[in-house]
CSV table of C-alpha atoms in Angstrom, one decimal:
chain,number,residue,atom,x,y,z
A,148,UNK,CA,-27.7,4.5,10.9
A,149,UNK,CA,-24.3,3.4,10.2
A,150,UNK,CA,-21.4,4.1,12.4
A,151,UNK,CA,-19.0,7.0,11.8
A,152,UNK,CA,-15.0,6.4,11.8
A,153,UNK,CA,-12.3,7.5,12.9
A,154,UNK,CA,-9.3,6.1,10.8
A,155,UNK,CA,-5.2,6.1,11.9
A,156,UNK,CA,-3.5,5.2,8.8
A,157,UNK,CA,-1.1,6.6,6.3
A,158,UNK,CA,-0.8,10.1,5.2
A,159,UNK,CA,-3.9,10.5,2.5
A,160,UNK,CA,-3.8,10.9,-0.7
A,161,UNK,CA,-1.0,9.8,-3.7
A,162,UNK,CA,-0.7,6.2,-3.9
A,163,UNK,CA,-3.9,5.0,-2.6
A,164,UNK,CA,-3.2,2.2,0.2
A,165,UNK,CA,-5.9,-0.7,0.3
A,166,UNK,CA,-6.9,1.2,3.8
A,167,UNK,CA,-7.6,4.6,1.8
A,168,UNK,CA,-9.7,2.3,-1.1
A,169,UNK,CA,-11.7,0.4,1.5
A,170,UNK,CA,-12.2,4.0,4.4
A,171,UNK,CA,-13.4,6.0,0.8
A,172,UNK,CA,-16.4,3.7,-0.1
A,173,UNK,CA,-17.4,3.3,3.4
A,174,UNK,CA,-17.4,7.4,3.6
A,175,UNK,CA,-20.6,7.0,1.6
A,176,UNK,CA,-22.7,5.8,4.4
A,177,UNK,CA,-21.3,7.6,7.6
A,178,UNK,CA,-18.8,10.4,8.4
A,179,UNK,CA,-15.0,9.7,8.2
A,180,UNK,CA,-12.1,11.4,10.8
A,181,UNK,CA,-9.4,10.8,9.0
A,182,UNK,CA,-5.4,11.0,10.7
A,183,UNK,CA,-2.8,11.2,8.9
A,184,UNK,CA,-0.1,9.3,9.8
A,185,UNK,CA,1.6,9.5,13.5
A,186,UNK,CA,4.3,7.5,12.4
A,187,UNK,CA,6.1,4.1,12.5
A,188,UNK,CA,9.4,4.3,13.2
A,189,UNK,CA,11.9,6.7,15.3
A,190,UNK,CA,13.7,9.3,12.9
A,191,UNK,CA,17.5,8.8,12.7
A,192,UNK,CA,20.2,11.8,12.1
A,193,UNK,CA,19.7,12.1,8.3
A,194,UNK,CA,18.0,15.0,6.2
A,195,UNK,CA,14.5,12.6,5.3
A,196,UNK,CA,14.2,11.8,8.5
A,197,UNK,CA,14.6,14.5,10.3
A,198,UNK,CA,12.4,16.9,8.0
A,199,UNK,CA,9.8,14.2,8.3
A,200,UNK,CA,10.4,14.3,12.4
A,201,UNK,CA,10.2,18.2,12.3
A,202,UNK,CA,7.0,17.5,10.1
A,203,UNK,CA,5.2,15.4,12.6
A,204,UNK,CA,6.2,17.7,15.3
A,205,UNK,CA,4.8,20.7,13.6
A,206,UNK,CA,1.8,18.8,12.1
A,207,UNK,CA,2.3,18.9,8.7
A,208,UNK,CA,1.9,16.2,6.5
A,209,UNK,CA,4.3,14.5,4.1
A,210,UNK,CA,3.4,14.6,0.5
A,211,UNK,CA,2.1,11.9,-0.9
A,212,UNK,CA,2.7,9.6,-4.0
A,213,UNK,CA,2.8,12.5,-6.5
A,214,UNK,CA,2.3,16.3,-6.7
A,215,UNK,CA,-1.4,15.3,-8.0
A,216,UNK,CA,-3.6,13.8,-6.2
A,217,UNK,CA,-7.6,13.7,-6.9
A,218,UNK,CA,-10.1,15.3,-4.5
A,219,UNK,CA,-11.0,13.4,-1.1
A,220,UNK,CA,-14.9,12.1,-0.8
A,221,UNK,CA,-16.6,15.3,1.2
A,222,UNK,CA,-17.4,12.8,3.9
A,223,UNK,CA,-13.8,12.8,5.0
A,224,UNK,CA,-12.1,15.3,7.3
A,225,UNK,CA,-8.2,14.6,6.9
A,226,UNK,CA,-6.2,16.2,9.8
A,227,UNK,CA,-2.3,16.3,10.5
A,228,UNK,CA,-1.9,16.2,14.3
A,229,UNK,CA,1.2,17.1,16.2
A,230,UNK,CA,3.0,14.2,17.7
A,231,UNK,CA,6.0,12.2,18.4
A,232,UNK,CA,6.7,9.1,15.6
A,233,UNK,CA,7.0,6.1,17.4
A,234,UNK,CA,7.5,6.5,20.3
A,235,UNK,CA,9.6,4.0,22.4
A,236,UNK,CA,10.2,4.8,26.0
A,237,UNK,CA,7.0,4.7,29.0
A,238,UNK,CA,7.6,8.8,29.0
A,239,UNK,CA,7.7,9.3,25.5
A,240,UNK,CA,4.3,7.5,24.9
A,241,UNK,CA,2.5,9.6,27.4
A,242,UNK,CA,3.8,12.4,25.9
A,243,UNK,CA,2.6,11.6,22.3
A,244,UNK,CA,-0.6,10.1,23.9
A,245,UNK,CA,-1.2,12.9,25.9
A,246,UNK,CA,-0.6,15.4,22.7
A,247,UNK,CA,-2.9,13.6,20.6
A,248,UNK,CA,-5.9,13.6,22.6
A,249,UNK,CA,-5.6,17.2,23.4
A,250,UNK,CA,-5.8,17.8,19.1
A,251,UNK,CA,-8.5,14.8,18.4
A,252,UNK,CA,-10.9,15.3,21.2
A,253,UNK,CA,-12.1,19.0,19.9
A,254,UNK,CA,-12.1,18.1,16.2
A,255,UNK,CA,-14.4,14.9,17.3
A,256,UNK,CA,-16.7,16.9,19.6
A,257,UNK,CA,-17.0,19.5,16.6
A,258,UNK,CA,-17.4,16.6,13.7
A,259,UNK,CA,-20.6,15.2,16.2
A,260,UNK,CA,-19.6,11.4,15.2
A,261,UNK,CA,-22.1,8.5,16.0
A,262,UNK,CA,-20.9,6.1,18.3
A,263,UNK,CA,-17.5,5.7,16.3
A,264,UNK,CA,-15.7,3.0,15.6
A,265,UNK,CA,-11.6,3.5,16.0
A,266,UNK,CA,-10.2,1.8,12.8
A,267,UNK,CA,-6.1,1.7,13.1
A,268,UNK,CA,-4.0,0.0,10.6
A,269,UNK,CA,-1.1,1.0,12.3
A,270,UNK,CA,0.1,-0.7,15.4
A,271,UNK,CA,1.2,2.6,17.3
A,272,UNK,CA,-2.0,4.4,17.6
A,273,UNK,CA,-2.6,1.6,20.4
A,274,UNK,CA,-2.6,4.1,22.9
A,275,UNK,CA,-5.2,6.2,21.8
A,276,UNK,CA,-7.6,2.8,22.2
A,277,UNK,CA,-10.6,3.6,24.5
A,278,UNK,CA,-9.8,7.5,24.9
A,279,UNK,CA,-11.8,8.7,22.1
A,280,UNK,CA,-15.6,7.7,22.7
A,281,UNK,CA,-15.1,4.7,20.5
A,282,UNK,CA,-17.9,1.8,20.6
A,283,UNK,CA,-15.1,-0.9,19.1
A,284,UNK,CA,-11.6,-1.0,17.9
A,285,UNK,CA,-10.8,-2.6,14.3
A,286,UNK,CA,-7.0,-3.3,13.7
A,287,UNK,CA,-6.3,-3.4,9.9
A,288,UNK,CA,-3.0,-5.2,9.3
A,289,UNK,CA,-1.7,-4.8,5.5
A,290,UNK,CA,1.5,-5.4,6.3
A,291,UNK,CA,4.0,-7.7,8.6
A,292,UNK,CA,5.2,-4.4,10.8
A,293,UNK,CA,7.7,-6.7,12.4
A,294,UNK,CA,9.5,-7.2,9.2
A,295,UNK,CA,9.7,-3.6,8.0
A,296,UNK,CA,13.2,-2.3,7.1
A,297,UNK,CA,14.2,0.6,8.8
A,298,UNK,CA,11.6,0.1,11.6
A,299,UNK,CA,12.2,-0.5,15.7
A,300,UNK,CA,10.5,-3.9,15.4
A,301,UNK,CA,10.8,-4.0,19.3
A,302,UNK,CA,8.8,-1.2,19.9
A,303,UNK,CA,6.3,-1.7,17.0
A,304,UNK,CA,5.7,-5.0,17.9
A,305,UNK,CA,5.2,-3.8,21.9
A,306,UNK,CA,2.3,-1.7,20.1
A,307,UNK,CA,1.2,-4.3,17.9
A,308,UNK,CA,0.8,-7.1,20.6
A,309,UNK,CA,-1.4,-3.9,23.0
A,310,UNK,CA,-3.5,-3.3,20.2
A,311,UNK,CA,-4.4,-6.9,19.3
A,312,UNK,CA,-5.5,-7.5,22.5
A,313,UNK,CA,-7.5,-4.2,22.6
A,314,UNK,CA,-9.2,-4.7,18.9
A,315,UNK,CA,-12.8,-6.2,18.7
A,316,UNK,CA,-12.4,-7.2,15.0
A,317,UNK,CA,-8.6,-7.5,13.3
A,318,UNK,CA,-8.7,-7.7,9.3
A,319,UNK,CA,-5.7,-9.4,7.5
A,320,UNK,CA,-4.5,-9.1,4.1
A,321,UNK,CA,-3.0,-12.2,4.1
A,322,UNK,CA,-3.0,-15.4,5.6
A,323,UNK,CA,0.8,-14.8,6.9
A,324,UNK,CA,-0.5,-12.0,8.8
A,325,UNK,CA,-3.8,-13.4,10.0
A,326,UNK,CA,-1.7,-16.0,12.0
A,327,UNK,CA,-0.4,-13.7,13.6
A,328,UNK,CA,-3.0,-13.0,16.0
A,329,UNK,CA,-6.4,-14.5,17.6
A,330,UNK,CA,-8.3,-16.8,14.9
A,331,UNK,CA,-11.9,-16.2,16.8
A,332,UNK,CA,-11.3,-12.2,16.0
A,333,UNK,CA,-9.5,-12.3,12.8
A,334,UNK,CA,-10.9,-12.6,9.3
A,335,UNK,CA,-9.0,-12.7,6.0
A,336,UNK,CA,-9.4,-9.5,3.4
A,337,UNK,CA,-7.0,-9.8,0.9
A,338,UNK,CA,-6.5,-7.1,-1.5
A,339,UNK,CA,-8.7,-6.1,-4.2
A,340,UNK,CA,-8.5,-4.0,-7.8
A,341,UNK,CA,-10.4,-0.9,-9.0
A,342,UNK,CA,-11.4,-2.9,-11.5
A,343,UNK,CA,-12.9,0.1,-13.9
A,344,UNK,CA,-10.0,2.3,-13.7
A,345,UNK,CA,-7.7,-0.6,-14.8
A,346,UNK,CA,-9.5,-2.4,-17.1
A,347,UNK,CA,-11.1,1.0,-18.9
A,348,UNK,CA,-8.9,1.8,-22.0
A,349,UNK,CA,-7.0,4.7,-20.8
A,350,UNK,CA,-4.6,7.0,-23.4
A,351,UNK,CA,-0.9,6.1,-23.6
A,352,UNK,CA,1.2,8.2,-21.6
A,353,UNK,CA,3.2,10.5,-23.5
A,354,UNK,CA,6.5,9.8,-21.5
A,355,UNK,CA,6.7,6.2,-22.4
A,356,UNK,CA,9.7,5.2,-24.5
A,357,UNK,CA,8.6,5.4,-28.1
A,358,UNK,CA,11.8,3.6,-29.5
A,359,UNK,CA,10.4,0.7,-31.4
A,360,UNK,CA,11.6,-1.7,-28.6
A,361,UNK,CA,8.9,-3.5,-26.5
A,362,UNK,CA,8.5,-2.3,-23.1
A,363,UNK,CA,8.5,-3.9,-19.4
A,364,UNK,CA,7.3,-1.8,-16.6
A,365,UNK,CA,7.3,-1.9,-12.9
A,366,UNK,CA,5.0,0.9,-10.6
A,367,UNK,CA,5.8,0.5,-6.6
A,368,UNK,CA,7.8,1.7,-4.6
A,369,UNK,CA,11.7,1.7,-5.4
A,370,UNK,CA,12.6,-0.2,-1.8
A,371,UNK,CA,14.3,-2.9,-0.5
A,372,UNK,CA,11.8,-5.6,-1.7
A,373,UNK,CA,13.1,-5.3,-5.2
A,374,UNK,CA,15.7,-7.9,-6.0
A,375,UNK,CA,18.1,-6.0,-8.0
A,376,UNK,CA,20.7,-7.5,-8.3
A,377,UNK,CA,18.4,-9.8,-11.3
A,378,UNK,CA,17.4,-6.3,-12.2
A,379,UNK,CA,20.2,-5.1,-13.5
A,380,UNK,CA,21.1,-9.1,-15.1
A,381,UNK,CA,17.6,-8.4,-16.7
A,382,UNK,CA,18.4,-5.0,-18.0
A,383,UNK,CA,21.5,-5.6,-19.4
A,384,UNK,CA,21.1,-8.8,-21.4
A,385,UNK,CA,17.6,-7.8,-23.1
A,386,UNK,CA,19.1,-4.8,-24.9
A,387,UNK,CA,16.1,-5.3,-27.4
A,388,UNK,CA,13.5,-4.3,-24.3
A,389,UNK,CA,12.9,-0.9,-22.8
A,390,UNK,CA,12.5,-0.7,-18.8
A,391,UNK,CA,10.3,1.4,-17.0
A,392,UNK,CA,9.9,2.3,-13.5
A,393,UNK,CA,7.3,4.1,-12.0
A,394,UNK,CA,7.6,5.8,-8.1
A,395,UNK,CA,8.9,7.0,-5.3
A,396,UNK,CA,12.2,5.9,-4.1
A,397,UNK,CA,12.6,4.9,-0.4
A,398,UNK,CA,15.9,4.1,-0.6
A,399,UNK,CA,19.0,6.7,0.0
A,400,UNK,CA,19.9,6.3,-3.6
A,401,UNK,CA,18.9,5.2,-6.4
A,402,UNK,CA,19.3,1.4,-6.9
A,403,UNK,CA,18.3,0.8,-10.9
A,404,UNK,CA,21.4,0.2,-13.3
A,405,UNK,CA,22.5,3.3,-14.9
A,406,UNK,CA,21.5,2.1,-19.1
A,407,UNK,CA,20.5,3.4,-22.0
A,408,UNK,CA,17.3,1.1,-22.3
A,409,UNK,CA,16.2,1.5,-18.3
A,410,UNK,CA,14.2,5.0,-17.6
A,411,UNK,CA,12.8,6.1,-14.3
A,412,UNK,CA,10.0,8.3,-14.8
A,413,UNK,CA,9.7,9.4,-11.0
A,414,UNK,CA,5.8,9.2,-9.3
A,415,UNK,CA,2.8,9.2,-11.3
A,416,UNK,CA,-0.8,9.8,-9.5
A,417,UNK,CA,-2.3,6.4,-8.8
A,418,UNK,CA,-5.6,7.5,-11.8
A,419,UNK,CA,-2.6,7.9,-14.4
A,420,UNK,CA,-1.1,4.3,-14.2
A,421,UNK,CA,-3.4,2.5,-16.4
A,422,UNK,CA,-1.8,4.8,-19.1
A,423,UNK,CA,1.3,3.1,-18.9
A,424,UNK,CA,0.6,-0.7,-17.5
A,425,UNK,CA,-1.9,-0.7,-20.5
A,426,UNK,CA,0.6,0.2,-22.9
A,427,UNK,CA,3.7,-1.7,-21.7
A,428,UNK,CA,4.1,-4.9,-23.3
A,429,UNK,CA,4.7,-7.0,-19.9
A,430,UNK,CA,4.4,-5.6,-16.2
A,431,UNK,CA,6.7,-6.6,-13.6
A,432,UNK,CA,7.0,-8.0,-10.4
A,433,UNK,CA,10.6,-8.9,-9.6
A,434,UNK,CA,10.7,-8.9,-5.8
A,435,UNK,CA,13.5,-10.5,-3.4
A,436,UNK,CA,11.6,-13.4,-1.5
A,437,UNK,CA,12.1,-11.8,2.0
A,438,UNK,CA,9.7,-11.6,5.1
A,439,UNK,CA,7.9,-8.6,4.2
A,440,UNK,CA,7.2,-10.4,0.9
A,441,UNK,CA,6.3,-13.9,2.5
A,442,UNK,CA,3.8,-11.8,4.0
A,443,UNK,CA,2.2,-9.5,1.7
A,444,UNK,CA,-0.8,-9.2,-0.5
A,445,UNK,CA,0.2,-6.6,-3.0
A,446,UNK,CA,-2.1,-4.5,-4.8
A,447,UNK,CA,-0.2,-4.0,-7.8
A,448,UNK,CA,-0.7,-7.6,-9.0
A,449,UNK,CA,-4.3,-7.2,-9.1
A,450,UNK,CA,-3.7,-3.8,-10.6
A,451,UNK,CA,-2.1,-5.1,-13.4
A,452,UNK,CA,-4.1,-8.2,-13.6
A,453,UNK,CA,-6.6,-5.6,-14.4
A,454,UNK,CA,-4.7,-4.1,-17.2
A,455,UNK,CA,-4.7,-7.0,-19.5
A,456,UNK,CA,-0.9,-6.9,-19.9
A,457,UNK,CA,1.1,-10.1,-18.9
A,458,UNK,CA,2.5,-10.3,-15.9
A,459,UNK,CA,6.0,-11.4,-15.2
A,460,UNK,CA,6.6,-12.2,-11.5
A,461,UNK,CA,9.6,-14.2,-9.4
A,462,UNK,CA,7.5,-16.3,-6.4
A,463,UNK,CA,6.0,-15.6,-3.2
A,464,UNK,CA,2.9,-17.1,-1.4
A,465,UNK,CA,0.0,-14.6,-2.3
A,466,UNK,CA,0.3,-15.1,-5.8
A,467,UNK,CA,-0.8,-19.1,-5.5
A,468,UNK,CA,-4.2,-18.6,-7.2
A,469,UNK,CA,-2.7,-16.5,-10.0
A,470,UNK,CA,-0.3,-19.0,-11.1
A,471,UNK,CA,-2.3,-19.9,-14.1
A,472,UNK,CA,-2.2,-16.5,-15.4
A,473,UNK,CA,1.1,-14.8,-15.0
A,474,UNK,CA,4.4,-15.4,-16.3
A,475,UNK,CA,6.4,-17.0,-12.9
A,476,UNK,CA,10.5,-17.0,-13.1
A,477,UNK,CA,13.2,-18.1,-10.5
A,478,UNK,CA,16.1,-16.4,-12.6
A,479,UNK,CA,17.8,-15.0,-15.3
A,480,UNK,CA,17.3,-17.2,-17.8
A,481,UNK,CA,13.5,-18.1,-16.8
A,482,UNK,CA,13.1,-13.9,-16.8
A,483,UNK,CA,14.6,-14.2,-20.5
A,484,UNK,CA,12.0,-16.4,-21.7
A,485,UNK,CA,9.4,-15.0,-19.9
A,486,UNK,CA,10.2,-11.9,-22.2
A,487,UNK,CA,10.5,-14.0,-25.5
A,488,UNK,CA,7.2,-15.4,-24.3
A,489,UNK,CA,4.6,-12.4,-23.9
A,490,UNK,CA,5.7,-11.5,-26.7
A,491,UNK,CA,4.2,-14.1,-29.3
A,492,UNK,CA,1.0,-14.8,-26.8
A,493,UNK,CA,-2.3,-12.8,-26.5
A,494,UNK,CA,-2.5,-10.2,-23.9
A,495,UNK,CA,-4.0,-10.7,-20.5
A,496,UNK,CA,-7.8,-11.4,-19.7
A,497,UNK,CA,-8.5,-9.3,-17.2
A,498,UNK,CA,-12.0,-10.8,-16.5
A,499,UNK,CA,-9.8,-12.8,-14.1
A,500,UNK,CA,-9.9,-10.1,-11.1
A,501,UNK,CA,-13.6,-8.7,-12.5
A,502,UNK,CA,-15.2,-10.0,-8.9
A,503,UNK,CA,-12.2,-8.8,-6.6
A,504,UNK,CA,-12.8,-5.5,-6.5
A,505,UNK,CA,-12.5,-2.6,-3.7
A,506,UNK,CA,-16.5,-2.6,-4.0
A,507,UNK,CA,-17.0,-5.8,-2.8
A,508,UNK,CA,-14.4,-5.9,-0.5
A,509,UNK,CA,-15.9,-3.3,0.8
A,510,UNK,CA,-19.8,-4.8,1.2
A,511,UNK,CA,-17.6,-7.8,3.4
A,512,UNK,CA,-16.1,-5.2,5.6
A,513,UNK,CA,-19.1,-3.2,5.8
A,514,UNK,CA,-20.8,-6.3,7.0
A,515,UNK,CA,-18.3,-7.3,9.9
A,516,UNK,CA,-18.3,-3.2,11.8
A,517,UNK,CA,-22.2,-3.7,11.8
A,518,UNK,CA,-21.8,-6.6,13.0
A,519,UNK,CA,-19.7,-5.9,16.3
C-alpha cells in the first residue's frame, strides 16, 4: 500500500506549481493532506503584506492565480492554518510550531493517514519535521529560495539548512539547485508538462486582440525576473505587432509599457492558457538573468513548446537542451529579427516534449517515495 502524504506547499489552486502537478497525480493511490502556504517571508508594513499576514493569523487562504480554479482530487484534503509567516526569532519559531502542531494533529488523526511521508516545498516547514508521526521527510526544492526577491535570505537559509539535514530525500528542479545539497540523497526532477492540455487544439480566447497584427504573448508572474527595459524597447520598435501579457502583477506597480500595442489581460485559469498560447504567433520568455533565473526550470517553457508556437527567449541555463527548438536572443536587434523570422517559419513541433509529461515525472517520484 502506498504511503499517504502530508504536504506543505503554496496555496492550492489557481496556477498549479510543480508540486501541485506531481502531488495531484500521486493522490490517485494515496491520501493527501495539503497544508496551504505557511509563508516564506515576514510581512512588511504595506497594505498587501498586512492583509496576507492577517490572513495567515486567521487561517485564511490567499486567492489563487485567478478567481476560477478547477475541483481538486477527492483524495486531497486542503487546510488553511493559523500561523506566523516565516518566523525569525527563536520565540517566534516556537510559537509558530506550537500553533501549527495544535491544529494539524487532530486533522491527521481524523484522516487516519497510513505511515505518512512529510513532503515540503517550503523551507519554513523544517521545525515541524519529526513531530507529525511521519515515516520519512521529502524536501522538494523547486526554487533557489536564497535568491527570491522580498525574502529574508538569512532566515530562509537557516530553515533550509535544517530541513536539508533532516530530509531523507531531496528533489531538485534544476542542476543548480541540486548542487546545493548532499548528492547522496538528492535527485534531479526537472519540471514536466501537462502535454495533453497544451497540445490538444483549444478554441481561441475571445479577449485576444483582433487587429489583424501578429501577436507575441507571455504568461506568468509579472515580477522582477522579467527584463522590462528590453520589453519596452521591443514593444516600441515593433508597432506592427501586438504584445499580450497574462498573469498576476507581483510588483507594487504595473511595469509594462503604456503603449497602444501592449495588452495586459490579467490572470487566467491554468486550463484556459492554451486558448491563448496556441493562437498567438510567438511565445515570449524575456527573462533578466538574475540568480533566480540561473537556478530555475520554467514550467512555461515546456508548456509553450507543447502548444507548438514558436518560442523567443533570452538565455538561461535550463534552456540548454531545448536550444535547437527555440529562437535565442540576447538584445533588441536579435529580438526584432526573431519576430520577423517566426512569421515565415512553420509552427513548432509539440512532439519535442511529449515524453516530458507530468505523468512520467510522477512515476519516477513514486518509485523514489516507495524506496524510502
